[in-house]
């Protein structure tokens, strides 16, 4: 894991990032993988809802909403 | 079988001619429906399964899907062609099961718009399963699909592997068959951004909801004033008058039309042919038509998951997550589909809270029509008061239950489909299906309700109940004993209570108390039956205690505030 790793919910909106690691149990990893969130995958953070609301990301042009708690467990590296 | 929101239900309707509800959000189908298809010589049964992302289910609807797999002879795996990679995961899992299979690449026309090219023939060669590209919405490719069913095959070479193994396989497949061109921002992308960005999205959602309710009211009122009322007054009243004369003064007249010799008032005469028909058809149905049409527009464009994202924060504090808003919206039309849709929530706690709040604080169209019908003459402020109380209850009870109900409430994890332009034909068909359902449920219950009230009155049971409960009703809720009748028949159909409340000549505040309690205390029989199935006896019992307790306390508090101390 590189030093550039940052929790997914910490990056600003409209940022492109690459998934580095999912900090979670087997169940969570499987759940995220099925929806396309996998190590090495490029994603774009499309929007964040205020007051610790859910975040929406874009993977392969598909949008997906996930809670902050889950987002915290996804470590990414900002690409641009 | 296939992932959520890939168009399985549309493919199913095309194959069988059966009507099932399809919308543009994941989790529309929560139960399976069966239909028949005639092949050359034999008739086969086709089952429409709820969507699932994998064979390891994460909610009740997905469980239904995976259980059904064991009963299938042939699996038709429907894939969203615009999202091949993710969809192939379930396909691989299915292939590992070695069931006879055909693959449908649906939404084939969409691939061109988003710049994806798939060499499906090559994919077919690679996995050795027949693949048919379709556009189910227009029917393109359905014939080929029917013909291919006899070619359904098993690929014995595919052996069970790990999650990782599957993803590696998918990666290799995708590289060989799919090309993605980069497309520039389209209007749809911009709209998607505007509606999801909190700064613009929240005002937008408020506008959408206000506009939706305004439209429902406009369409509903127009239908009543220009269609249903004229029909009843000009054609139906003369007919009823003739029947009244033929019948004369007897018990049949009372049951069918109402008290003999009195002027016939459709809302309150309490006859099967008068109130029993007028209330559902001329008072509730127009709003049902309007509501479901507008709801279908919201559903088919793909706005609902976005709304779910925006309200997730609030719903999370109530022990659910954003998807709960879908149950609320469906429930505003009729509580039954609302209660069914709670299946797409993951845990027992979430389903319990969602279903209980739905029965207590979400008025169905019949209840709303009752509120408007009873309080409309006094002014909008009284109607607003009822809805304010209900909304407050939804939030308050949600927060309380979130604290006291055991179990977890996982966070939202929801696919947001692209915006799609709804087809008018699909909208009308869906509205019609939901209306037909209402007519089938509502009219028998209203008929039966009217009959029951008349019989109970005739043998004097109602009078006894009223008398016994008068002091109780009076002190606690400031209502006359006769209002008990409304509470009793309200269990059968809420809209029926209109007919029993209006003749009591209550004050506006008394009516506010009565209709609020009526909305809260019990859902109708039909919803009750669904809740029993969804929650189980034990949880339904708890839920019912909550409903009655809430109705009682709210009635009492409102009485103190609105009518003063006894």
XYZ file of C-alpha atoms in Angstrom, chain B residues 150-540:
391
model
C -34.587 -25.289 -27.429
C -30.853 -24.676 -27.904
C -30.253 -23.917 -24.246
C -27.025 -25.589 -23.196
C -24.727 -26.316 -20.303
C -21.022 -25.560 -20.439
C -19.520 -28.484 -18.529
C -16.039 -27.034 -18.798
C -16.768 -24.265 -16.351
C -15.796 -25.341 -12.859
C -16.653 -23.590 -9.623
C -14.002 -21.072 -8.651
C -13.377 -18.291 -6.133
C -14.647 -14.702 -6.314
C -11.257 -13.620 -7.505
C -11.165 -16.354 -10.093
C -14.475 -15.201 -11.512
C -13.343 -11.608 -11.783
C -10.187 -12.647 -13.590
C -12.245 -14.690 -16.037
C -14.608 -11.769 -16.586
C -11.655 -9.475 -17.205
C -10.340 -11.784 -19.929
C -13.773 -12.115 -21.538
C -14.403 -8.372 -21.529
C -11.061 -7.640 -23.162
C -11.928 -9.970 -26.009
C -15.487 -8.870 -26.753
C -16.120 -5.308 -25.603
C -14.920 -1.938 -26.920
C -15.774 1.284 -25.119
C -15.482 4.672 -26.806
C -15.306 7.742 -24.713
C -18.451 9.815 -25.076
C -18.794 13.496 -24.337
C -21.071 14.870 -21.677
C -24.655 14.615 -22.740
C -27.760 16.370 -21.503
C -28.576 13.281 -19.451
C -25.210 13.437 -17.695
C -25.732 17.082 -16.844
C -29.231 16.386 -15.559
C -27.822 13.528 -13.488
C -25.265 15.923 -11.992
C -27.780 18.654 -11.210
C -30.192 16.274 -9.506
C -27.544 14.598 -7.355
C -25.425 17.561 -6.330
C -26.815 18.514 -2.892
C -26.851 22.259 -3.586
C -29.035 21.950 -6.664
C -30.466 18.486 -6.032
C -32.353 19.192 -2.811
C -34.256 22.243 -4.141
C -34.876 20.248 -7.319
C -36.347 17.335 -5.351
C -38.660 19.652 -3.399
C -39.825 21.165 -6.679
C -40.378 17.723 -8.185
C -42.439 16.535 -5.215
C -44.526 19.719 -5.056
C -45.093 19.617 -8.798
C -46.047 15.938 -8.563
C -48.684 16.528 -5.896
C -49.996 19.603 -7.652
C -50.404 17.562 -10.827
C -52.103 14.730 -8.963
C -54.617 17.190 -7.543
C -55.204 18.911 -10.875
C -55.659 15.693 -12.796
C -57.805 14.191 -10.039
C -60.099 17.202 -9.730
C -60.447 17.512 -13.475
C -61.451 13.861 -13.736
C -64.013 14.293 -10.937
C -65.540 17.529 -12.185
C -65.658 16.757 -15.856
C -65.999 13.005 -15.973
C -67.025 11.075 -12.889
C -69.446 13.500 -11.235
C -71.360 14.290 -14.429
C -71.559 10.554 -15.136
C -72.970 9.799 -11.701
C -75.360 12.756 -11.645
C -76.675 12.589 -15.195
C -76.820 8.884 -15.861
C -76.574 7.043 -12.590
C -78.905 9.114 -10.384
C -81.978 8.630 -12.616
C -81.283 4.900 -12.634
C -80.984 4.760 -8.847
C -84.185 6.795 -8.479
C -86.037 4.247 -10.575
C -84.599 1.351 -8.565
C -85.598 3.172 -5.387
C -89.193 3.471 -6.554
C -89.365 -0.157 -7.575
C -87.937 -1.383 -4.293
C -90.133 0.669 -1.982
C -89.639 0.935 1.752
C -87.947 -2.225 2.983
C -84.666 -3.628 4.246
C -83.390 -4.143 0.689
C -83.809 -0.472 -0.003
C -81.794 0.365 3.094
C -79.011 -2.011 2.134
C -78.841 -1.201 -1.562
C -79.656 2.493 -1.614
C -80.068 3.905 1.880
C -82.922 5.055 4.093
C -86.184 5.221 2.143
C -87.830 8.578 1.592
C -84.665 10.554 2.247
C -82.894 12.408 -0.526
C -80.160 10.223 -2.029
C -76.760 11.660 -1.211
C -74.100 9.511 -2.831
C -71.476 10.197 -0.155
C -73.562 9.395 2.885
C -76.676 7.367 2.069
C -74.718 4.218 2.928
C -76.260 1.916 0.365
C -74.244 -0.612 -1.594
C -75.246 0.929 -4.910
C -74.934 4.517 -3.710
C -72.074 5.078 -1.259
C -70.594 1.645 -1.974
C -69.980 2.600 -5.594
C -69.678 6.355 -5.434
C -66.895 6.539 -2.858
C -64.445 4.213 -4.602
C -65.261 5.263 -8.144
C -66.039 8.965 -8.037
C -64.053 10.048 -4.967
C -60.986 7.813 -4.759
C -60.416 6.384 -8.234
C -59.731 9.728 -9.972
C -56.930 10.460 -7.517
C -55.614 6.903 -7.808
C -55.429 7.312 -11.581
C -53.672 10.664 -11.242
C -51.316 9.469 -8.504
C -50.169 6.299 -10.191
C -49.666 8.033 -13.496
C -47.396 10.637 -11.939
C -45.629 8.015 -9.815
C -44.992 5.941 -12.943
C -43.349 8.940 -14.571
C -41.058 9.366 -11.555
C -40.301 5.636 -11.537
C -39.630 5.166 -15.227
C -37.391 8.184 -15.664
C -35.099 6.819 -12.952
C -35.603 9.630 -10.469
C -36.492 7.433 -7.470
C -32.940 6.165 -6.647
C -31.725 9.758 -6.784
C -34.419 10.799 -4.362
C -33.396 7.859 -2.187
C -29.808 9.175 -2.161
C -30.900 12.684 -1.200
C -33.142 11.580 1.686
C -30.849 8.808 2.908
C -29.548 10.921 5.758
C -32.989 11.459 7.271
C -34.061 7.867 6.741
C -30.896 6.570 8.322
C -31.830 8.357 11.545
C -35.164 6.556 11.417
C -33.425 3.194 11.305
C -33.797 2.632 7.571
C -31.905 3.998 4.610
C -32.822 6.021 1.551
C -34.522 3.133 -0.200
C -37.299 3.501 2.406
C -38.645 6.468 0.448
C -39.784 4.063 -2.269
C -42.092 2.266 0.186
C -43.480 5.640 1.274
C -44.239 6.702 -2.285
C -45.805 3.397 -3.261
C -47.729 3.459 0.030
C -49.189 6.874 -0.693
C -51.059 5.183 -3.521
C -51.965 1.997 -1.696
C -50.341 0.547 1.432
C -50.268 -3.000 0.015
C -47.561 -2.491 -2.648
C -45.826 -0.210 -0.160
C -45.651 -3.015 2.406
C -44.437 -5.484 -0.226
C -41.627 -3.185 -1.302
C -40.109 -3.269 2.208
C -38.596 -6.580 1.081
C -35.807 -4.783 -0.678
C -34.515 -3.553 2.699
C -31.767 -5.758 4.102
C -32.533 -6.443 7.758
C -35.514 -7.388 9.865
C -35.179 -4.164 11.843
C -35.369 -2.039 8.708
C -38.349 -3.938 7.379
C -40.183 -3.776 10.701
C -39.696 -0.021 11.060
C -40.548 0.655 7.449
C -43.735 -1.450 7.505
C -44.921 -0.128 10.867
C -44.388 3.498 9.907
C -46.113 2.828 6.635
C -49.241 1.543 8.352
C -49.274 4.318 10.936
C -48.246 7.460 9.168
C -48.489 6.988 5.405
C -52.044 7.607 4.233
C -53.021 5.688 1.114
C -55.062 7.409 -1.577
C -58.273 6.145 -0.016
C -57.284 7.680 3.314
C -56.207 10.895 1.656
C -59.489 11.036 -0.221
C -61.238 10.511 3.110
C -59.312 13.383 4.695
C -60.111 15.665 1.777
C -63.708 14.494 1.555
C -64.435 15.073 5.240
C -62.376 18.199 5.889
C -62.417 19.862 2.477
C -65.473 21.964 3.314
C -63.748 23.479 6.363
C -60.585 24.634 4.630
C -57.108 23.543 3.614
C -55.646 24.396 7.018
C -57.408 21.425 8.656
C -56.189 19.066 5.962
C -52.686 20.425 6.394
C -52.989 19.834 10.140
C -53.714 16.122 9.618
C -50.747 15.703 7.281
C -48.505 17.664 9.621
C -49.404 15.324 12.484
C -48.725 12.277 10.296
C -45.368 13.558 9.053
C -44.297 14.396 12.605
C -45.320 10.927 13.716
C -43.334 9.294 10.918
C -40.156 11.003 12.025
C -40.752 10.782 15.776
C -41.722 7.124 15.810
C -38.894 6.329 13.410
C -36.322 7.851 15.752
C -37.856 6.041 18.737
C -37.982 2.672 16.970
C -34.442 3.100 15.687
C -33.383 3.225 19.347
C -35.496 0.406 20.686
C -35.835 -2.141 17.907
C -33.045 -4.705 18.021
C -30.968 -5.403 14.983
C -28.775 -3.499 12.613
C -29.603 -0.972 9.959
C -26.973 -1.199 7.247
C -26.115 1.777 5.111
C -27.516 2.527 1.701
C -25.902 0.686 -1.201
C -27.898 1.383 -4.284
C -27.340 1.418 -7.976
C -28.439 4.639 -9.644
C -29.616 3.833 -13.155
C -29.200 6.303 -15.996
C -32.142 8.572 -16.772
C -34.410 7.098 -19.397
C -37.223 8.658 -21.343
C -40.411 6.890 -20.251
C -42.660 5.566 -22.998
C -46.226 6.807 -22.777
C -47.526 3.374 -23.640
C -45.609 1.774 -20.783
C -46.798 4.495 -18.393
C -50.440 4.028 -19.319
C -50.153 0.266 -19.082
C -48.576 0.407 -15.658
C -51.156 2.915 -14.398
C -53.943 0.711 -15.705
C -52.510 -2.394 -13.995
C -52.405 -0.604 -10.674
C -55.896 0.813 -11.101
C -57.298 -2.568 -11.959
C -55.772 -3.901 -8.805
C -57.451 -1.121 -6.805
C -60.841 -1.798 -8.371
C -60.559 -5.503 -7.668
C -59.664 -4.888 -4.017
C -61.645 -1.804 -3.149
C -65.098 -2.402 -4.529
C -65.710 -5.822 -2.929
C -64.526 -4.521 0.451
C -66.699 -1.426 0.218
C -69.713 -3.476 -0.796
C -69.114 -5.849 2.043
C -68.505 -2.981 4.461
C -71.739 -1.234 3.579
C -73.613 -4.505 3.889
C -72.067 -5.214 7.286
C -72.862 -1.771 8.694
C -76.448 -2.045 7.555
C -76.880 -5.480 9.071
C -75.252 -4.447 12.346
C -77.501 -1.391 12.493
C -80.535 -3.438 11.653
C -79.997 -5.936 14.437
C -78.994 -3.172 16.833
C -75.372 -4.148 17.491
C -74.017 -0.785 16.359
C -76.328 1.108 18.676
C -75.203 -0.971 21.647
C -71.509 -0.526 20.836
C -71.984 3.191 20.383
C -73.765 3.533 23.718
C -71.247 1.504 25.638
C -68.328 3.441 24.176
C -69.891 6.915 24.344
C -68.379 8.004 27.687
C -65.025 6.521 26.698
C -64.928 8.164 23.256
C -66.198 11.414 24.687
C -63.715 11.879 27.508
C -60.672 10.550 25.715
C -61.126 11.868 22.201
C -63.986 14.369 22.369
C -65.959 12.295 19.878
C -69.546 11.028 20.003
C -70.132 7.301 20.480
C -71.378 6.949 16.917
C -67.856 7.661 15.686
C -67.028 4.125 16.824
C -68.868 2.928 13.735
C -66.378 4.772 11.556
C -63.472 3.236 13.422
C -64.979 -0.224 13.016
C -65.733 0.002 9.310
C -62.475 1.839 8.721
C -60.769 -1.471 9.275
C -62.418 -2.794 6.142
C -61.900 0.262 3.995
C -60.776 3.669 5.165
C -62.739 5.489 2.502
C -65.959 3.999 3.801
C -65.545 6.017 6.971
C -66.343 9.169 4.985
C -69.907 8.011 4.628
C -70.236 7.284 8.322
C -68.533 10.468 9.565
C -70.274 13.091 7.464
C -73.794 12.475 8.846
C -72.545 12.939 12.438
C -72.302 16.730 12.027
C -69.005 17.009 13.876
C -66.957 20.169 14.243
C -63.834 20.639 12.147
C -61.529 19.856 15.063
C -63.482 16.748 16.008
C -63.163 15.575 12.422
C -59.418 16.244 12.458
C -59.170 13.961 15.501
C -61.378 11.303 13.932
C -59.613 11.119 10.566
C -56.152 11.262 12.106
C -57.007 8.355 14.394
C -58.597 6.496 11.506
C -55.454 6.848 9.465
C -53.197 5.693 12.277
C -54.932 2.942 14.181
C -54.996 0.090 11.666
C -54.194 -0.453 8.059
C -57.032 -1.961 6.023
C -57.607 -5.729 5.964
C -55.684 -6.200 2.718
C -52.549 -4.486 4.049
C -52.886 -6.433 7.257
C -52.767 -9.697 5.338
C -49.598 -8.626 3.522
C -47.971 -7.483 6.765
C -48.718 -10.830 8.356
C -46.862 -12.545 5.538
C -43.948 -10.110 5.500
C -43.368 -9.629 9.221
C -44.636 -12.858 10.728
C -47.175 -13.161 13.524
C -44.932 -12.025 16.365
C -43.692 -8.847 14.732
C -47.115 -8.035 13.365
